[in-house]
Short mmCIF file of C-alpha atoms and ligand atoms in Angstrom, two decimals:
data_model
loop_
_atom_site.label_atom_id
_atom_site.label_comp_id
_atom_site.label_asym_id
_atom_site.label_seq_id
_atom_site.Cartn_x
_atom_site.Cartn_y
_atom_site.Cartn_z
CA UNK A 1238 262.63 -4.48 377.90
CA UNK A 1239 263.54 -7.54 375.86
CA UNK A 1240 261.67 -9.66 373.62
CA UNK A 1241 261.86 -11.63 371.19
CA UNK A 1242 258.83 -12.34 369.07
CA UNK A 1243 258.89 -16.19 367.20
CA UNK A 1244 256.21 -15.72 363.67
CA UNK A 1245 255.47 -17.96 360.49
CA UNK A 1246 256.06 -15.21 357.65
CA UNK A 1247 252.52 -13.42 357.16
CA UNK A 1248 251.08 -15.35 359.52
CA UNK A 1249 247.78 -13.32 360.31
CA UNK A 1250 247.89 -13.31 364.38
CA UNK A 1251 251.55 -13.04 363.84
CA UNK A 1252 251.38 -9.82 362.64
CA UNK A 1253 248.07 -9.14 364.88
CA UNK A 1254 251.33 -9.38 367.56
CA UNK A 1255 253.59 -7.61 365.68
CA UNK A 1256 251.32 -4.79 365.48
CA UNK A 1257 250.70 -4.26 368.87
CA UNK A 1258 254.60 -4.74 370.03
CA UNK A 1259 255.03 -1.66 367.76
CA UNK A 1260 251.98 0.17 369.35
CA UNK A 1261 253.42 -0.53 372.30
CA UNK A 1262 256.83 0.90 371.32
CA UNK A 1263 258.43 -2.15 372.46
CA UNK A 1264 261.48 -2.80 370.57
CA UNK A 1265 262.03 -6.75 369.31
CA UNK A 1266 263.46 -9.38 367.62
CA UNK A 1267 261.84 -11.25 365.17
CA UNK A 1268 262.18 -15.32 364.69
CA UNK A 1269 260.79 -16.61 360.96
CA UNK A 1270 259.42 -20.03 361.37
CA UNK A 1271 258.39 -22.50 358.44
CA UNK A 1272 255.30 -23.65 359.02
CA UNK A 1273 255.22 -27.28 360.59
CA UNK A 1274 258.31 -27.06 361.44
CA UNK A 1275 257.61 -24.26 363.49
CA UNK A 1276 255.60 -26.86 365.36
CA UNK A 1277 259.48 -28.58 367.01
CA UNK A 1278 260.82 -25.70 366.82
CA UNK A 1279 258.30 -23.90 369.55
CA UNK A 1280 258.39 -27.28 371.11
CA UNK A 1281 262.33 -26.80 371.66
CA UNK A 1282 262.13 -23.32 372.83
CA UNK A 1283 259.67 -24.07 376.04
CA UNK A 1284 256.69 -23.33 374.69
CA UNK A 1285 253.44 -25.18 375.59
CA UNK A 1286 251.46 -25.09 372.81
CA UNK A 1287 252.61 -25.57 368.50
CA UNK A 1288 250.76 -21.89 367.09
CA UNK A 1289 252.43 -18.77 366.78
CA UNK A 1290 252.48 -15.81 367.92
CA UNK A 1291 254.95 -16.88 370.35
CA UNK A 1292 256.83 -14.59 372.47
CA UNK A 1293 259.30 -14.38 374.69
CA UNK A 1294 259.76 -11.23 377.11
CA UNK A 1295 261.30 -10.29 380.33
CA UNK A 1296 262.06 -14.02 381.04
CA UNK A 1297 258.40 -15.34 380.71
CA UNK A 1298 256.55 -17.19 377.55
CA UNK A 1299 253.32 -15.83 376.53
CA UNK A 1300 251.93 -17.52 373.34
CA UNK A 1301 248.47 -16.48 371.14
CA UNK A 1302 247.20 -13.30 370.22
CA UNK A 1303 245.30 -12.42 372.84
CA UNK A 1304 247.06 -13.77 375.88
CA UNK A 1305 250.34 -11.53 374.10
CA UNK A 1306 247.62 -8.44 374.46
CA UNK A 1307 247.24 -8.84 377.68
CA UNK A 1308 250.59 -9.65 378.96
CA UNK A 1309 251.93 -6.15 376.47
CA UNK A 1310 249.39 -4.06 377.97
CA UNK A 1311 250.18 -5.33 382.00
CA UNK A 1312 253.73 -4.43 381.33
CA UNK A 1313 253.17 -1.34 379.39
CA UNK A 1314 249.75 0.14 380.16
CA UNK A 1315 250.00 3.19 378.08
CA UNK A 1316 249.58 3.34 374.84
CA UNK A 1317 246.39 1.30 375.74
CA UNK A 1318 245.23 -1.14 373.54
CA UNK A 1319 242.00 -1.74 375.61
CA UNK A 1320 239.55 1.25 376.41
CA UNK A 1321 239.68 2.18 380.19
CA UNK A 1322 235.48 2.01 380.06
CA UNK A 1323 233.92 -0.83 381.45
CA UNK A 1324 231.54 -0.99 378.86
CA UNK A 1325 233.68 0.06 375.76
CA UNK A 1326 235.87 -2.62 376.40
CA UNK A 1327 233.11 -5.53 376.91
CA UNK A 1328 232.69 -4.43 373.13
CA UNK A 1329 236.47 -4.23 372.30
CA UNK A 1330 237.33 -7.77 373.72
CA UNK A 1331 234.07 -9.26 372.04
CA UNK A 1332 235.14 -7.76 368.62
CA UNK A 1333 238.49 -9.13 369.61
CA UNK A 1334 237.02 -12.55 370.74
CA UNK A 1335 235.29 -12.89 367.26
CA UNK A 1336 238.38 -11.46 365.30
CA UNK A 1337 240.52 -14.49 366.82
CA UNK A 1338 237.58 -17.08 367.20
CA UNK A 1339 235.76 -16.88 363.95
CA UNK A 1340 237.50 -14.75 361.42
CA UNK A 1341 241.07 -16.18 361.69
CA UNK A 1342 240.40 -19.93 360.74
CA UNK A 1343 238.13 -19.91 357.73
CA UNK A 1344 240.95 -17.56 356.20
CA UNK A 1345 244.05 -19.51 357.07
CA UNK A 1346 242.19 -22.79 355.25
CA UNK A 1347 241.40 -20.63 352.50
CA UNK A 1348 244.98 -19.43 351.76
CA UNK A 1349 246.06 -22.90 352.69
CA UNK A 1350 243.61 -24.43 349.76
CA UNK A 1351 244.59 -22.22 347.60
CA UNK A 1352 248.45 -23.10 348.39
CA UNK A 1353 247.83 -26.89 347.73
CA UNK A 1354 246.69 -26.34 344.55
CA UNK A 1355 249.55 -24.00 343.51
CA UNK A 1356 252.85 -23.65 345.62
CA UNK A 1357 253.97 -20.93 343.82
CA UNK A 1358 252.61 -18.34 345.59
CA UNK A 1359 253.79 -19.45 348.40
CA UNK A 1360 257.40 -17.41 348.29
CA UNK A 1361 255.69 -14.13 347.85
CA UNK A 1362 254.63 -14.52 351.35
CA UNK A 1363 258.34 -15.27 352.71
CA UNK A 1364 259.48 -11.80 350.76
CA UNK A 1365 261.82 -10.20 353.33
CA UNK A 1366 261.42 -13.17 356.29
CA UNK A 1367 264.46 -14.54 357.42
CA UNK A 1368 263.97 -18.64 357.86
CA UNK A 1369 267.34 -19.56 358.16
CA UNK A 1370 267.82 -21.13 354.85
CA UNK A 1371 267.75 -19.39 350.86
CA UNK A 1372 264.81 -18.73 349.94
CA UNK A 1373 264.99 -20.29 346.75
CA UNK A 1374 265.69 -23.87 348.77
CA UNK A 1375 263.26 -23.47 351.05
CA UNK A 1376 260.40 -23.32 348.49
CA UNK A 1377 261.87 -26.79 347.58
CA UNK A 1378 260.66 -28.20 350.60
CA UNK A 1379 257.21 -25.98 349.81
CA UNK A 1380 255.14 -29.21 348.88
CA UNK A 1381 255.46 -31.44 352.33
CA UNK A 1382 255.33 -28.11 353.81
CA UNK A 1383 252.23 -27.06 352.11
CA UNK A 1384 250.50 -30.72 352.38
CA UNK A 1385 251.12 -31.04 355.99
CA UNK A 1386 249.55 -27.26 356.79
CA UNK A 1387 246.50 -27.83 354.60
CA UNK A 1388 246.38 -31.23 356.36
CA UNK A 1389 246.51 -29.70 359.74
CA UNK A 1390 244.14 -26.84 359.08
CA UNK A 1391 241.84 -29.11 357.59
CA UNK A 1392 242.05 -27.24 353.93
CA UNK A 1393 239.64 -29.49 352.62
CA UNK A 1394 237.42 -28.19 349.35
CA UNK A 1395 234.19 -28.55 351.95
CA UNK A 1396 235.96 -26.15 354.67
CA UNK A 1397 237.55 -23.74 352.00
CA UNK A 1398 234.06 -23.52 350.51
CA UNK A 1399 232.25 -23.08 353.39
CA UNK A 1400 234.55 -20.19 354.78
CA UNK A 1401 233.79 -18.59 351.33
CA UNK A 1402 230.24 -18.87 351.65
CA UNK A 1403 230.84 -17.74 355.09
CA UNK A 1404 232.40 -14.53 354.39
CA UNK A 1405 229.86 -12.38 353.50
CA UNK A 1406 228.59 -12.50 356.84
CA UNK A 1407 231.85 -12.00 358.78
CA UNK A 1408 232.95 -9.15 356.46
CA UNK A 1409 229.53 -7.53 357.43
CA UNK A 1410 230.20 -8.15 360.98
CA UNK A 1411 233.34 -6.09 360.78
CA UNK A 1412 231.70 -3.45 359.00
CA UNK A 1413 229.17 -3.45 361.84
CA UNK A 1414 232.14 -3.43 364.33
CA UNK A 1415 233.36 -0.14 362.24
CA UNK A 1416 230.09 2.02 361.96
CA UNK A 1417 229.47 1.41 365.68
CA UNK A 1418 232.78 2.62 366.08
CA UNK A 1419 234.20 -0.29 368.41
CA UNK A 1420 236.71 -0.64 365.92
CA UNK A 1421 238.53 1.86 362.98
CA UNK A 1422 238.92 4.61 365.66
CA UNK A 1423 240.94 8.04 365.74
CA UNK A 1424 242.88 5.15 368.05
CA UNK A 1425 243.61 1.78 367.06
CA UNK A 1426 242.73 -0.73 369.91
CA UNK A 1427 243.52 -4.35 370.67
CA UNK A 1428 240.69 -5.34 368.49
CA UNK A 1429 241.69 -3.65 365.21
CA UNK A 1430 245.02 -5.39 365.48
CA UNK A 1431 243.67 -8.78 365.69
CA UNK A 1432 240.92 -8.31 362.75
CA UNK A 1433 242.79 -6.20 360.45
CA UNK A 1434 245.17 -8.63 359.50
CA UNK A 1435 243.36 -11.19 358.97
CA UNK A 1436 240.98 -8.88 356.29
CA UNK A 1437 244.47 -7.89 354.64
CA UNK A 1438 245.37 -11.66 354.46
CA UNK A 1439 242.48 -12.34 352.50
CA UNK A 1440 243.24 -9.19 350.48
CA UNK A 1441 246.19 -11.16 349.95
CA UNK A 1442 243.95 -13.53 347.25
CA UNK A 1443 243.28 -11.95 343.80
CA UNK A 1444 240.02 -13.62 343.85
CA UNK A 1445 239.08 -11.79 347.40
CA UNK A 1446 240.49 -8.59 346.85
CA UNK A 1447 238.11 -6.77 344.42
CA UNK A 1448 235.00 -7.97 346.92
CA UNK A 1449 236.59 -6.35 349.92
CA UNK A 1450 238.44 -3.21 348.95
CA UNK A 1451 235.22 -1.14 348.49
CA UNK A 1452 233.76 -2.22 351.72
CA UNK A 1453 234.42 -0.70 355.47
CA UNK A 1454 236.61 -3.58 356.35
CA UNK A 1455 238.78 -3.54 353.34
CA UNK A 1456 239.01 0.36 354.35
CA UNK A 1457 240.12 -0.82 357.71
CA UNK A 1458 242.86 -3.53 356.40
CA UNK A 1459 244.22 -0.70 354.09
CA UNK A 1460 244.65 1.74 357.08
CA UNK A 1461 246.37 -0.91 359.59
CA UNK A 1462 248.47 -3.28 357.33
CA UNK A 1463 248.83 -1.39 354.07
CA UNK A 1464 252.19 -3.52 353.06
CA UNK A 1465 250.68 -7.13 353.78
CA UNK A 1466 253.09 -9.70 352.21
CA UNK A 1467 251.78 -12.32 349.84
CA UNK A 1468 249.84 -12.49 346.61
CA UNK A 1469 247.52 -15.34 344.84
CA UNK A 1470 246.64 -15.01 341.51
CA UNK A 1471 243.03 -15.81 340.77
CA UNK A 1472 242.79 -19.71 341.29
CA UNK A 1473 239.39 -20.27 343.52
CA UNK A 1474 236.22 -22.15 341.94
CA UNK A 1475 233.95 -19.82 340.53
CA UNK A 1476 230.94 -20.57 341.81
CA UNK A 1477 232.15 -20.89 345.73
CA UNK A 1478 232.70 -17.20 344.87
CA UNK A 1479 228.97 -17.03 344.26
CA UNK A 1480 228.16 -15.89 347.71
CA UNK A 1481 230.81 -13.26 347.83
CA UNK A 1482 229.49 -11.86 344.45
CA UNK A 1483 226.17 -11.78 345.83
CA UNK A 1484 227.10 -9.35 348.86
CA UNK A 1485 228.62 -6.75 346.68
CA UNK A 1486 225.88 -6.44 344.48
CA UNK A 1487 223.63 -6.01 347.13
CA UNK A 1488 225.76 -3.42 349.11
CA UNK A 1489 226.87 -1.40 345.25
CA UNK A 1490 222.87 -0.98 345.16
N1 GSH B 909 244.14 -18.14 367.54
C1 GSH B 909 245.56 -18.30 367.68
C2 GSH B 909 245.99 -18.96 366.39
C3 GSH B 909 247.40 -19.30 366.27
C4 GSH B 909 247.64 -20.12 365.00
O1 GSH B 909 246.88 -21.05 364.66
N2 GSH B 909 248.75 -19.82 364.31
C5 GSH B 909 249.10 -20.53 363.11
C6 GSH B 909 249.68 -19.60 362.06
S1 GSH B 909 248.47 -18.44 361.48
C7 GSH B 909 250.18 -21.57 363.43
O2 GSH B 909 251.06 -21.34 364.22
N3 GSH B 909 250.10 -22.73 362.79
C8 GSH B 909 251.06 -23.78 362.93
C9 GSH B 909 251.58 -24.27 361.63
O3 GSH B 909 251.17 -23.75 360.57
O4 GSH B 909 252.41 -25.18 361.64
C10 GSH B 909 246.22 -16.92 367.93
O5 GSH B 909 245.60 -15.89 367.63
O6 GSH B 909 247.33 -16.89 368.46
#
């Protein structure tokens, strides 16, 4: 089988696909995309739409998380990533529907705030990507890079601070998804891959980190993307951390 799979470096769904590919036992190829340009550049290749995961295999073009599930799994059923049960996998693609729906975005603007404020992170989530160009000169073009993202993703302080204030609730979500055992199972299913990433991306922050380790889904992040590339030193507001402290004084008692 051939495929080539097209990412932006530690790109959360990215490595939601990358994940599953190896599940899968598919062997790939890997494109590194900058970020905006990755926009053309998916463009140029065929694709319909500017996000990736993008992939190409056995001559067709599959692009998103999801849709890259369900085209893996229709071309090699076993290892499944979906349960064969009816009624275990209503559960699995609803914990997968959320993990792509309403988990993903609030932490891509977050990093992306954070990123506008200080490029210099930035690189540490590049470490080992391949984007065609040194690294060292491609962090010089870092600050259109980073102001057009944050500009797409709508980074704005209001969104960044509502996704933390929104966090409690969708980290206790996916420790709900965990103790009713939907997700964080002897087998790792289509929904683990898309939400654990995105939990290890916001592990990614210095500011996040300590609030999520302890809990089930920071258990879960550890277990499915132990190595996730990037780190930001401690740079968020304070008090939009407020809500965040609030949960993990509740759940330590
Ligand atoms: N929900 C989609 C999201 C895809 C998405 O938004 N990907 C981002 C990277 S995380 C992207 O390609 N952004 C374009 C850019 O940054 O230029 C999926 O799971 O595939």
């Amino acid at each position: 089988m051939s495929a080539r799979l097209y990412v932006i470096p530690a790109s959360h769904p990215a490595i939601a696909a990358e994940l599953m590919l190896e599940r899968k036992g598919i062997a790939y190829k890997r494109t590194d995309l900058l970020p905006v340009i990755s926009k053309g550049a998916l463009r140029a290749l065929g694709f319909p739409r500017q996000t990736v995961p993008a992939l190409k295999i056995e001559g067709s073009k599959v692009q998103g998380s999801r849709q890259i599930a369900r085209e893996l799994e229709r071309l090699r059923p076993n290892p499944a990533l979906f349960p064969a049960d009816p009624g275990q996998r209503a559960a699995v693609e609803e914990a997968e529907r959320f993990g792509d729906e309403e988990l993903q975005h609030p932490i891509r603007q977050i990093l992306w705030w954070t990123l506008k404020r200080d490029k210099a992170p930035l690189r540490s989530y590049s470490e080992g990507a391949k984007i065609g160009l040194p690294i060292g000169l491609a962090m010089k073009t870092a600050a259109p890079i980073v102001a057009l993202s944050a500009h797409f993703n709508e980074a704005t302080d209001e969104n960044a601070r509502a996704g933390l204030a929104a966090l409690p609730g969708l980290l206790d979500r996916v420790d709900e998804l965990i103790a009713a055992g939907t997700i964080n199972g002897a087998e790792l299913n289509v929904a683990d891959f898309q939400i654990a990433p995105s939990i290890g991306l916001a592990m990614t922050l210095d500011d996040l980190r300590p609030l999520i380790e302890g809990r089930p889904a920071g258990a879960l992040a550890q277990r499915v993307v132990p190595d996730y590339p990037g780190k930001t030193p401690p740079i968020l507001p304070a008090e939009w951390l407020e809500p965040l402290r609030g949960t993990t004084a509740s759940a330590a008692s």
